[in-house]
Every structure is written in C-alpha cells, then in structure tokens.
Amino acid sequence: MNRARRDDALEPEARAGEAAPRRRAGVALVSALTLLTGLLTATVSTASAEPQRDRRGVTLAEADLAGAVEHINREIYVEKQNTSAAGLRRSVGKGVSRLAAEPLALRSLAVEASRIADVAEEFRADGRIEVTDVDASVDSVVTDGGVRFVTLHIARTLGDGQVWEELQPFAVIDAPLGTLQPGQFFAVDGEAVQYDRVPAELLDLDSVPKFDPAEFTDPDLKTPLVPATDPAVAPSSTEPLAKDEIPGGIETQALSAANRTKVKNYALKHALSPNRSYHEWSQDCTNFVSQSLKAGGWKHDLGWYRSDGNWWYTGNVGIRASWTWAGAPNFFRFARIESKRATGWSNVYQLRVGDILQYANSTSYNNMVHSMVTTGHSRGVPLLSYHTSNTKNKPFTAMNSKGRTWWAHKV
C-alpha cells in the first residue's frame, strides 16, 4: 500500500493540481510478480538443488505457453485426470515437444497445474457443471525488462454450451531476476494476488496518494472512513439450493428485471473488453461493478469523495471517483448500509442476473477484496463476470471458497 503524505488530509480541491501521468504498462503485473516470486521459488525449490546451466539464450514461445496451459486445463477439467506433477510434465512434454528440453519450464507447468487443480477441486466436487472443451490462445504480450507478460485468452465450454472465458496474464522470465531463471513462468492471478485491505486502487498511483490507516482517527476529517460501529450484516450461505428451490425471489423497489438485464448485458460486453470511456485501475473489480450498475439505472449520488454515503464517477484528472465507486468495502457500505440500494440474499445461489457478489478473506465486510456481477446461470449455478483478471461467466463453483466470506446483493 502506498503511504499517505502529510498533506493527505487536505481537501481534494487543494490537491487536484498534483495529478501526474500514470505509469500504465505492467504496473499491476510487476507488483504481482514481486509478490509471487517467493511462492514460485518455494514451489520449484528442487530446481535450486541442481547445477544451473547458462540459460541466457532460453526463451519460452507464447504459442508453447498457450499450448501447455490448454493441455493442463484439458487434463484437469475435460479429462478429469488427477495427474501427478511428474506425469503432467511427461504428458505436456509429449504434447508440446519443444518444452521437453526445458526443465524449468516443465517445473513451472507443475506449479500451474497445482494452481488450476486447486481452483477445479470444488468445481469438480460439486459435479453439476461439466467442461466439455478448452481453448487457449495468445491475447497480448507486454515486455517489461526481462519479463514478458503474456495474456492468454482461455475459453472453457460448459455442458450447456455457455462459455467461461478468462484473460489470464502470465509472467514469463526471459532474463535472470533474483532467484528466477529464464524459461520459468507463472500465472499472475487476480484471485491469488489479494488487494489492499483499504479501498482498492481508487486513486491514480502517481496523482493523489491513498490514505494511511492513521487517518481513521484524524480529528480533522469531516467524515470517518469507517464508522466507529458498523451494523452487523449477515453473510450469505454457499450451500447449494435444493432442487425445488429456484434462484431468484420477490422483486423489491430496486432495479427492475429489465434494468438488471442491462446490468448483465453491460458486464458481458465489457468483462473482457474494458470500456475505454472509464479510467481503468490496476485492481478494477469494483469499478467494473459500478459501471455495470450505472448502465442498469443506478444514479450518481454526489458528495465528498471519501464519504460512504456518496457514489459517483467524473473521470476528471485528480479525484476521478468516490471511494465507493471503486473500493470494495466502501461500495458495500454505500450499497447495503448508507443508501440501502441493495439488500442481501441469504444464499449465494439465489443471485439473479444483474445482482452483485462480493467476498472478504475474513468475516468482516470491512476487509472486502473482490466484487463481481452475476451474468447468468448454468444448471442452477451463478455465473460471474468481473475484472482483475478479466473474466466472463465463471461458475461460482469454480471460485476458491477457502477462508472466504460471501455477501450476495439483491440490486
């Protein structure tokens, strides 16, 4: 988290002139690379026990990466193989023969297979949805020093014909970087790299600083960032509904079914292709949710940008938006506590299209880290679309639920 400067308590008008161009290319991914280096090196520690060759000439072609990742997904989701790391390396080496001579790349594949297996564990255990086909292709490549950030478009066809799609970035090492060596790679996963437990990337990295926790007790602030006593808001159960229970419920005075369809349609259109009319933050999930709700009819509530009682976006340099627009915990407090524009579902499986799902990595909604839009259902399972990493129609049963608390919002 960026620490706030001394003058952070000044009003936004006094600081609007501080705006500076933002470094866009690779900012979030470079940060994720730093965070995940330790994880990767620990997982492939066997490599450090072997003599290291001079690998300066080693590169991993993007097409080989796409082929290997497609192979892993097919083995786990379609073939439903519980393949050992050694067996997977052999099978991938045969399927993508150019990787057979690259032991570090094959070890990286074992790391990725373990990650995907963890994601797929609950999905397969639930058993209601099957993946019938997988395709992976290269979407984009950004080079930053000795690292290539290769984004793969991974499309998994579900049993009912709907497609779960992800734009998954991978960091490919092309030059020695700490303990990492050329030929290694790993996924930079939006769910694995958790966000600050403060409003997630609300302000430009180089324009207006984020706040410091000490600001919670700053007597000069007009409004506390977190109320001294928040009301209890019960989380949502994740137990599947019985067969005779149908997702959905009684309409409220909130958005109509037609407007929730507009929320869904916007989310489907921009899940993989962000709307360039809006600023894109490095952690963009709640910004995306707010855009979708605005498309469905939610109106701006203008006011102080730090207040949880306001919700707005201007796009201006400096203060672009209220913290409630793009910060997961702030959005929650606006939607459920301050404005009451949203109410809660007792069960995640009650989500309708256009409804919102959030989770925290603790039991407190003040630690909310992710926000998603419900864009469909497959055999009673909600399908979720979100940003960071950009994802469309991911089944809820493919979300890792370990250690997470969920809040399903009826909008």
Tab-separated table of C-alpha atoms in Angstrom:
chain	number	residue	atom	x	y	z
A	1	MET	CA	0.000	0.000	0.000
A	2	ASN	CA	1.253	3.483	-0.779
A	3	ARG	CA	1.634	5.524	2.390
A	4	ALA	CA	-0.151	8.852	2.507
A	5	ARG	CA	1.793	12.087	2.525
A	6	ARG	CA	1.447	14.584	5.394
A	7	ASP	CA	-0.938	16.752	3.378
A	8	ASP	CA	-3.275	13.840	2.630
A	9	ALA	CA	-5.973	15.253	4.867
A	10	LEU	CA	-6.306	18.314	2.639
A	11	GLU	CA	-9.456	18.786	0.651
A	12	PRO	CA	-9.453	17.343	-2.882
A	13	GLU	CA	-9.595	20.793	-4.449
A	14	ALA	CA	-6.261	21.692	-2.835
A	15	ARG	CA	-4.656	18.566	-4.225
A	16	ALA	CA	-6.163	18.383	-7.690
A	17	GLY	CA	-3.075	20.035	-9.181
A	18	GLU	CA	-0.855	17.191	-8.038
A	19	ALA	CA	-2.017	14.883	-10.794
A	20	ALA	CA	0.759	13.319	-12.834
A	21	PRO	CA	0.674	10.874	-15.746
A	22	ARG	CA	0.242	7.343	-14.543
A	23	ARG	CA	2.653	4.566	-15.437
A	24	ARG	CA	0.282	2.156	-17.134
A	25	ALA	CA	2.275	-0.671	-18.718
A	26	GLY	CA	2.750	-3.556	-16.367
A	27	VAL	CA	2.192	-1.668	-13.085
A	28	ALA	CA	-0.152	-4.189	-11.505
A	29	LEU	CA	1.617	-7.162	-13.024
A	30	VAL	CA	5.067	-6.093	-11.906
A	31	SER	CA	3.712	-5.731	-8.387
A	32	ALA	CA	2.157	-9.180	-8.639
A	33	LEU	CA	5.445	-10.579	-9.902
A	34	THR	CA	7.195	-9.342	-6.779
A	35	LEU	CA	4.520	-10.818	-4.534
A	36	LEU	CA	4.537	-14.225	-6.216
A	37	THR	CA	8.277	-14.713	-6.653
A	38	GLY	CA	8.580	-16.280	-3.216
A	39	LEU	CA	5.662	-18.620	-3.876
A	40	LEU	CA	7.071	-19.797	-7.172
A	41	THR	CA	10.616	-20.321	-5.942
A	42	ALA	CA	9.357	-22.268	-2.939
A	43	THR	CA	7.229	-24.487	-5.146
A	44	VAL	CA	10.038	-25.249	-7.581
A	45	SER	CA	12.756	-25.479	-4.927
A	46	THR	CA	14.006	-28.695	-6.486
A	47	ALA	CA	15.430	-26.600	-9.300
A	48	SER	CA	17.817	-24.822	-6.921
A	49	ALA	CA	19.348	-28.143	-5.892
A	50	GLU	CA	20.541	-28.813	-9.420
A	51	PRO	CA	23.569	-27.266	-11.150
A	52	GLN	CA	22.401	-24.262	-13.150
A	53	ARG	CA	23.386	-24.070	-16.779
A	54	ASP	CA	23.924	-20.810	-18.583
A	55	ARG	CA	20.342	-20.223	-19.744
A	56	ARG	CA	20.659	-16.735	-21.180
A	57	GLY	CA	19.506	-17.981	-24.570
A	58	VAL	CA	16.405	-19.748	-23.250
A	59	THR	CA	13.054	-18.303	-24.236
A	60	LEU	CA	9.548	-19.670	-23.958
A	61	ALA	CA	7.453	-19.044	-27.064
A	62	GLU	CA	3.980	-17.650	-26.419
A	63	ALA	CA	2.417	-20.358	-28.589
A	64	ASP	CA	4.112	-23.053	-26.483
A	65	LEU	CA	2.787	-21.445	-23.323
A	66	ALA	CA	-0.746	-21.338	-24.734
A	67	GLY	CA	-0.492	-24.970	-25.823
A	68	ALA	CA	0.784	-26.083	-22.434
A	69	VAL	CA	-1.884	-24.184	-20.486
A	70	GLU	CA	-4.599	-25.562	-22.773
A	71	HIS	CA	-3.219	-29.062	-22.164
A	72	ILE	CA	-3.311	-28.574	-18.383
A	73	ASN	CA	-6.906	-27.323	-18.452
A	74	ARG	CA	-7.994	-30.153	-20.706
A	75	GLU	CA	-6.377	-32.766	-18.461
A	76	ILE	CA	-7.976	-31.372	-15.302
A	77	TYR	CA	-11.379	-30.119	-16.469
A	78	VAL	CA	-12.286	-32.233	-19.502
A	79	GLU	CA	-10.380	-35.481	-18.959
A	80	LYS	CA	-10.742	-35.151	-15.157
A	81	GLN	CA	-7.289	-36.542	-14.561
A	82	ASN	CA	-5.648	-36.331	-11.152
A	83	THR	CA	-2.276	-36.256	-12.839
A	84	SER	CA	0.857	-36.202	-10.702
A	85	ALA	CA	3.356	-33.409	-11.299
A	86	ALA	CA	5.794	-35.865	-12.871
A	87	GLY	CA	3.098	-37.400	-15.061
A	88	LEU	CA	1.908	-33.995	-16.165
A	89	ARG	CA	5.417	-32.935	-17.129
A	90	ARG	CA	5.736	-36.051	-19.254
A	91	SER	CA	2.366	-35.597	-20.927
A	92	VAL	CA	2.933	-31.917	-21.622
A	93	GLY	CA	6.424	-32.690	-22.898
A	94	LYS	CA	4.861	-35.051	-25.413
A	95	GLY	CA	2.033	-32.694	-26.333
A	96	VAL	CA	4.279	-29.616	-26.618
A	97	SER	CA	7.526	-31.300	-27.610
A	98	ARG	CA	9.608	-28.109	-27.663
A	99	LEU	CA	9.181	-27.878	-23.884
A	100	ALA	CA	10.604	-31.338	-23.265
A	101	ALA	CA	14.166	-29.979	-23.201
A	102	GLU	CA	13.297	-27.122	-20.847
A	103	PRO	CA	13.198	-28.488	-17.278
A	104	LEU	CA	12.485	-25.106	-15.680
A	105	ALA	CA	9.505	-24.565	-17.953
A	106	LEU	CA	8.222	-28.035	-17.140
A	107	ARG	CA	8.555	-27.353	-13.426
A	108	SER	CA	6.619	-24.139	-13.940
A	109	LEU	CA	3.908	-26.200	-15.611
A	110	ALA	CA	3.681	-28.323	-12.473
A	111	VAL	CA	3.145	-25.138	-10.442
A	112	GLU	CA	0.406	-24.003	-12.810
A	113	ALA	CA	-1.194	-27.456	-12.741
A	114	SER	CA	-1.303	-27.311	-8.942
A	115	ARG	CA	-2.927	-23.862	-9.089
A	116	ILE	CA	-5.580	-24.983	-11.583
A	117	ALA	CA	-6.219	-28.185	-9.627
A	118	ASP	CA	-6.906	-26.111	-6.513
A	119	VAL	CA	-9.379	-23.956	-8.456
A	120	ALA	CA	-11.032	-27.009	-10.018
A	121	GLU	CA	-11.299	-29.029	-6.812
A	122	GLU	CA	-14.616	-27.614	-5.629
A	123	PHE	CA	-15.932	-27.273	-9.198
A	124	ARG	CA	-15.454	-30.976	-9.827
A	125	ALA	CA	-16.724	-31.964	-6.392
A	126	ASP	CA	-19.989	-30.080	-6.991
A	127	GLY	CA	-20.483	-32.010	-10.211
A	128	ARG	CA	-23.419	-30.104	-11.694
A	129	ILE	CA	-21.449	-28.406	-14.476
A	130	GLU	CA	-19.003	-30.068	-16.816
A	131	VAL	CA	-16.368	-28.534	-19.069
A	132	THR	CA	-16.611	-30.141	-22.489
A	133	ASP	CA	-13.880	-28.249	-24.360
A	134	VAL	CA	-10.961	-25.889	-23.695
A	135	ASP	CA	-9.143	-23.478	-25.981
A	136	ALA	CA	-6.213	-21.211	-25.123
A	137	SER	CA	-4.700	-18.573	-27.388
A	138	VAL	CA	-2.410	-15.575	-27.016
A	139	ASP	CA	-4.320	-12.332	-26.470
A	140	SER	CA	-1.492	-9.834	-25.865
A	141	VAL	CA	2.176	-9.537	-24.901
A	142	VAL	CA	3.826	-6.723	-22.909
A	143	THR	CA	7.585	-6.752	-22.278
A	144	ASP	CA	8.985	-5.072	-19.181
A	145	GLY	CA	12.739	-5.559	-18.846
A	146	GLY	CA	13.492	-9.253	-18.601
A	147	VAL	CA	9.852	-10.227	-18.102
A	148	ARG	CA	7.188	-10.812	-20.720
A	149	PHE	CA	3.605	-10.523	-19.509
A	150	VAL	CA	1.722	-12.856	-21.811
A	151	THR	CA	-2.060	-12.696	-21.504
A	152	LEU	CA	-3.832	-15.843	-22.647
A	153	HIS	CA	-7.471	-16.000	-23.666
A	154	ILE	CA	-8.709	-19.211	-22.071
A	155	ALA	CA	-12.200	-20.331	-23.106
A	156	ARG	CA	-13.866	-23.300	-21.401
A	157	THR	CA	-17.131	-24.547	-22.951
A	158	LEU	CA	-19.672	-25.680	-20.358
A	159	GLY	CA	-22.037	-28.600	-20.768
A	160	ASP	CA	-24.985	-26.354	-21.645
A	161	GLY	CA	-22.993	-24.562	-24.355
A	162	GLN	CA	-22.202	-21.393	-22.396
A	163	VAL	CA	-18.566	-20.326	-22.369
A	164	TRP	CA	-16.487	-19.379	-19.345
A	165	GLU	CA	-13.720	-17.077	-20.569
A	166	GLU	CA	-10.683	-15.547	-18.889
A	167	LEU	CA	-7.899	-13.201	-19.913
A	168	GLN	CA	-5.200	-14.742	-17.756
A	169	PRO	CA	-1.820	-12.986	-17.537
A	170	PHE	CA	1.372	-14.995	-17.166
A	171	ALA	CA	4.812	-13.665	-16.242
A	172	VAL	CA	7.445	-15.293	-18.473
A	173	ILE	CA	11.040	-14.891	-17.294
A	174	ASP	CA	13.465	-14.033	-20.121
A	175	ALA	CA	16.448	-12.823	-18.064
A	176	PRO	CA	17.642	-13.738	-14.553
A	177	LEU	CA	15.544	-11.985	-11.928
A	178	GLY	CA	16.524	-12.734	-8.340
A	179	THR	CA	16.175	-16.476	-7.942
A	180	LEU	CA	14.051	-16.775	-11.089
A	181	GLN	CA	15.712	-18.039	-14.247
A	182	PRO	CA	14.882	-17.741	-17.956
A	183	GLY	CA	12.348	-20.334	-19.045
A	184	GLN	CA	10.249	-20.147	-15.897
A	185	PHE	CA	6.734	-18.709	-15.921
A	186	PHE	CA	3.721	-18.460	-13.661
A	187	ALA	CA	0.184	-17.119	-13.627
A	188	VAL	CA	-0.444	-13.644	-12.255
A	189	ASP	CA	-3.847	-14.456	-10.884
A	190	GLY	CA	-6.288	-11.791	-9.764
A	191	GLU	CA	-7.720	-14.082	-7.101
A	192	ALA	CA	-4.298	-15.179	-5.841
A	193	VAL	CA	-2.871	-11.662	-5.568
A	194	GLN	CA	-5.061	-10.117	-2.908
A	195	TYR	CA	-5.789	-6.439	-2.761
A	196	ASP	CA	-5.051	-3.911	-0.042
A	197	ARG	CA	-7.459	-4.104	2.855
A	198	VAL	CA	-8.185	-0.463	2.191
A	199	PRO	CA	-10.122	0.890	-0.800
A	200	ALA	CA	-8.631	-1.000	-3.697
A	201	GLU	CA	-6.585	1.178	-6.054
A	202	LEU	CA	-9.055	4.031	-6.043
A	203	LEU	CA	-6.706	6.854	-6.839
A	204	ASP	CA	-4.029	7.108	-9.521
A	205	LEU	CA	-0.705	5.697	-8.356
A	206	ASP	CA	1.101	8.947	-9.172
A	207	SER	CA	-1.568	11.572	-8.610
A	208	VAL	CA	-3.402	11.564	-5.311
A	209	PRO	CA	-1.977	9.262	-2.608
A	210	LYS	CA	-4.044	6.669	-0.852
A	211	PHE	CA	-4.868	7.150	2.794
A	212	ASP	CA	-2.959	5.808	5.754
A	213	PRO	CA	-4.740	3.809	8.493
A	214	ALA	CA	-3.885	6.665	10.894
A	215	GLU	CA	-6.453	8.764	9.048
A	216	PHE	CA	-9.175	6.691	10.673
A	217	THR	CA	-8.547	8.658	13.867
A	218	ASP	CA	-7.678	12.022	12.310
A	219	PRO	CA	-9.918	14.540	14.132
A	220	ASP	CA	-9.768	16.941	11.187
A	221	LEU	CA	-11.608	14.617	8.838
A	222	LYS	CA	-15.200	15.622	8.149
A	223	THR	CA	-16.411	12.039	7.969
A	224	PRO	CA	-14.794	8.885	9.401
A	225	LEU	CA	-13.674	6.450	6.713
A	226	VAL	CA	-15.018	3.531	8.700
A	227	PRO	CA	-17.849	4.122	11.182
A	228	ALA	CA	-16.929	3.514	14.812
A	229	THR	CA	-19.631	0.854	14.982
A	230	ASP	CA	-20.807	-0.819	11.809
A	231	PRO	CA	-24.149	-2.625	11.861
A	232	ALA	CA	-23.996	-6.379	11.584
A	233	VAL	CA	-24.732	-7.578	8.064
A	234	ALA	CA	-25.122	-11.328	7.798
A	235	PRO	CA	-23.077	-13.056	5.093
A	236	SER	CA	-24.634	-15.412	2.548
A	237	SER	CA	-24.622	-19.178	2.714
A	238	THR	CA	-22.837	-21.107	-0.014
A	239	GLU	CA	-24.811	-24.321	0.426
A	240	PRO	CA	-26.407	-25.354	-2.889
A	241	LEU	CA	-30.153	-24.874	-3.063
A	242	ALA	CA	-32.435	-27.888	-3.079
A	243	LYS	CA	-33.765	-28.991	-6.454
A	244	ASP	CA	-37.186	-27.448	-5.787
A	245	GLU	CA	-35.653	-24.076	-4.908
A	246	ILE	CA	-35.314	-21.747	-7.887
A	247	PRO	CA	-32.735	-18.927	-7.918
A	248	GLY	CA	-34.389	-15.546	-7.659
A	249	GLY	CA	-37.030	-14.047	-5.426
A	250	ILE	CA	-39.600	-11.317	-4.892
A	251	GLU	CA	-38.869	-8.065	-6.699
A	252	THR	CA	-38.056	-5.110	-4.490
A	253	GLN	CA	-38.265	-1.372	-5.115
A	254	ALA	CA	-34.734	-1.588	-6.522
A	255	LEU	CA	-33.860	-2.336	-10.157
A	256	SER	CA	-36.490	-3.940	-12.343
A	257	ALA	CA	-35.814	-7.184	-14.166
A	258	ALA	CA	-35.343	-5.165	-17.375
A	259	ASN	CA	-32.741	-2.916	-15.752
A	260	ARG	CA	-30.923	-5.870	-14.213
A	261	THR	CA	-30.731	-7.279	-17.727
A	262	LYS	CA	-28.997	-4.032	-18.732
A	263	VAL	CA	-26.511	-4.596	-15.901
A	264	LYS	CA	-25.878	-8.110	-17.181
A	265	ASN	CA	-25.552	-7.035	-20.812
A	266	TYR	CA	-23.053	-4.294	-19.949
A	267	ALA	CA	-21.000	-6.742	-17.861
A	268	LEU	CA	-20.951	-9.334	-20.627
A	269	LYS	CA	-19.916	-6.725	-23.191
A	270	HIS	CA	-17.073	-5.271	-21.125
A	271	ALA	CA	-15.878	-8.187	-18.998
A	272	LEU	CA	-13.063	-8.960	-21.450
A	273	SER	CA	-13.017	-5.605	-23.290
A	274	PRO	CA	-12.970	-2.735	-20.772
A	275	ASN	CA	-14.946	0.386	-21.643
A	276	ARG	CA	-12.287	2.968	-22.527
A	277	SER	CA	-14.655	5.760	-21.554
A	278	TYR	CA	-13.740	4.908	-17.959
A	279	HIS	CA	-10.412	5.006	-16.167
A	280	GLU	CA	-9.075	1.503	-15.508
A	281	TRP	CA	-7.446	0.919	-12.137
A	282	SER	CA	-4.867	-1.789	-11.545
A	283	GLN	CA	-7.407	-3.508	-9.274
A	284	ASP	CA	-10.535	-2.830	-11.290
A	285	CYS	CA	-13.220	-5.181	-9.993
A	286	THR	CA	-15.432	-2.716	-8.106
A	287	ASN	CA	-15.007	-0.034	-10.771
A	288	PHE	CA	-16.395	-2.594	-13.243
A	289	VAL	CA	-19.327	-3.428	-10.940
A	290	SER	CA	-20.162	0.277	-10.543
A	291	GLN	CA	-20.069	0.816	-14.311
A	292	SER	CA	-22.459	-2.093	-14.791
A	293	LEU	CA	-24.891	-0.781	-12.181
A	294	LYS	CA	-24.817	2.689	-13.707
A	295	ALA	CA	-25.711	1.107	-17.070
A	296	GLY	CA	-28.646	-0.544	-15.310
A	297	GLY	CA	-30.002	2.671	-13.852
A	298	TRP	CA	-28.135	3.491	-10.640
A	299	LYS	CA	-27.788	7.272	-10.407
A	300	HIS	CA	-24.817	9.285	-9.181
A	301	ASP	CA	-25.092	10.457	-5.582
A	302	LEU	CA	-22.743	13.437	-5.467
A	303	GLY	CA	-20.823	14.408	-2.351
A	304	TRP	CA	-17.497	14.187	-0.578
A	305	TYR	CA	-15.319	11.600	-2.265
A	306	ARG	CA	-14.387	9.858	0.991
A	307	SER	CA	-17.945	9.541	2.228
A	308	ASP	CA	-19.607	6.134	2.122
A	309	GLY	CA	-22.892	7.990	1.639
A	310	ASN	CA	-21.997	9.105	-1.902
A	311	TRP	CA	-21.335	7.209	-5.143
A	312	TRP	CA	-20.083	8.894	-8.315
A	313	TYR	CA	-17.571	8.962	-11.159
A	314	THR	CA	-16.414	12.042	-13.064
A	315	GLY	CA	-13.332	10.818	-14.917
A	316	ASN	CA	-11.543	14.085	-14.193
A	317	VAL	CA	-7.818	14.092	-13.514
A	318	GLY	CA	-7.195	14.080	-9.769
A	319	ILE	CA	-10.269	12.861	-7.937
A	320	ARG	CA	-11.869	10.650	-10.548
A	321	ALA	CA	-14.422	8.940	-8.357
A	322	SER	CA	-15.786	8.472	-4.880
A	323	TRP	CA	-14.145	5.700	-2.937
A	324	THR	CA	-17.465	3.889	-3.015
A	325	TRP	CA	-17.238	3.687	-6.814
A	326	ALA	CA	-14.120	1.544	-6.963
A	327	GLY	CA	-13.313	0.363	-3.420
A	328	ALA	CA	-14.867	-2.966	-2.468
A	329	PRO	CA	-15.543	-2.269	1.247
A	330	ASN	CA	-16.685	1.296	0.552
A	331	PHE	CA	-19.072	0.077	-2.168
A	332	PHE	CA	-20.503	-2.455	0.267
A	333	ARG	CA	-21.177	0.177	2.917
A	334	PHE	CA	-22.786	2.501	0.364
A	335	ALA	CA	-24.961	-0.173	-1.240
A	336	ARG	CA	-26.072	-2.064	1.867
A	337	ILE	CA	-25.785	0.389	4.779
A	338	GLU	CA	-25.877	4.031	3.695
A	339	SER	CA	-28.107	4.100	0.592
A	340	LYS	CA	-29.798	0.720	1.028
A	341	ARG	CA	-29.935	0.468	-2.763
A	342	ALA	CA	-29.132	-3.216	-2.308
A	343	THR	CA	-30.432	-5.799	0.117
A	344	GLY	CA	-28.999	-9.213	0.869
A	345	TRP	CA	-29.661	-12.726	-0.291
A	346	SER	CA	-29.322	-15.352	2.422
A	347	ASN	CA	-27.798	-17.757	-0.115
A	348	VAL	CA	-25.376	-17.146	-2.983
A	349	TYR	CA	-27.431	-19.447	-5.208
A	350	GLN	CA	-30.361	-17.002	-5.027
A	351	LEU	CA	-28.455	-14.448	-7.131
A	352	ARG	CA	-30.342	-13.218	-10.211
A	353	VAL	CA	-28.770	-11.790	-13.348
A	354	GLY	CA	-27.535	-8.289	-12.607
A	355	ASP	CA	-27.078	-8.962	-8.892
A	356	ILE	CA	-23.693	-8.449	-7.214
A	357	LEU	CA	-21.486	-10.854	-5.273
A	358	GLN	CA	-18.592	-9.795	-3.031
A	359	TYR	CA	-16.222	-11.657	-0.732
A	360	ALA	CA	-13.760	-10.956	2.062
A	361	ASN	CA	-10.859	-13.067	3.273
A	362	SER	CA	-12.164	-12.714	6.803
A	363	THR	CA	-15.553	-12.481	8.474
A	364	SER	CA	-15.602	-8.654	8.247
A	365	TYR	CA	-17.059	-6.841	5.273
A	366	ASN	CA	-14.640	-4.006	6.016
A	367	ASN	CA	-11.980	-6.360	4.606
A	368	MET	CA	-13.855	-6.887	1.326
A	369	VAL	CA	-11.459	-7.683	-1.526
A	370	HIS	CA	-13.457	-8.611	-4.629
A	371	SER	CA	-16.684	-7.666	-6.429
A	372	MET	CA	-18.489	-9.464	-9.279
A	373	VAL	CA	-21.611	-9.225	-11.459
A	374	THR	CA	-23.981	-12.173	-11.926
A	375	THR	CA	-24.329	-12.638	-15.689
A	376	GLY	CA	-26.179	-15.941	-15.955
A	377	HIS	CA	-26.753	-19.405	-14.544
A	378	SER	CA	-25.734	-22.885	-15.607
A	379	ARG	CA	-27.728	-25.713	-14.049
A	380	GLY	CA	-28.599	-23.513	-11.095
A	381	VAL	CA	-25.034	-22.284	-10.521
A	382	PRO	CA	-24.496	-18.494	-10.765
A	383	LEU	CA	-22.086	-17.373	-13.498
A	384	LEU	CA	-19.922	-14.400	-12.527
A	385	SER	CA	-18.153	-11.752	-14.601
A	386	TYR	CA	-15.521	-9.388	-13.230
A	387	HIS	CA	-12.241	-7.553	-13.765
A	388	THR	CA	-8.772	-8.370	-12.426
A	389	SER	CA	-8.187	-10.732	-14.025
A	390	ASN	CA	-10.838	-10.071	-16.681
A	391	THR	CA	-13.305	-12.945	-16.545
A	392	LYS	CA	-16.661	-13.732	-18.127
A	393	ASN	CA	-19.253	-16.255	-16.931
A	394	LYS	CA	-17.116	-18.076	-14.377
A	395	PRO	CA	-19.210	-20.619	-12.425
A	396	PHE	CA	-19.437	-19.877	-8.721
A	397	THR	CA	-18.425	-23.478	-8.062
A	398	ALA	CA	-15.062	-22.718	-9.732
A	399	MET	CA	-14.363	-19.928	-7.229
A	400	ASN	CA	-11.986	-20.878	-4.449
A	401	SER	CA	-14.066	-20.502	-1.280
A	402	LYS	CA	-11.447	-21.470	1.288
A	403	GLY	CA	-11.187	-18.856	4.017
A	404	ARG	CA	-13.674	-16.550	2.302
A	405	THR	CA	-16.910	-14.977	3.479
A	406	TRP	CA	-19.501	-14.112	0.843
A	407	TRP	CA	-22.161	-11.406	0.585
A	408	ALA	CA	-24.764	-11.724	-2.193
A	409	HIS	CA	-26.519	-8.437	-3.039
A	410	LYS	CA	-30.009	-8.081	-4.480
A	411	VAL	CA	-29.946	-4.837	-6.512
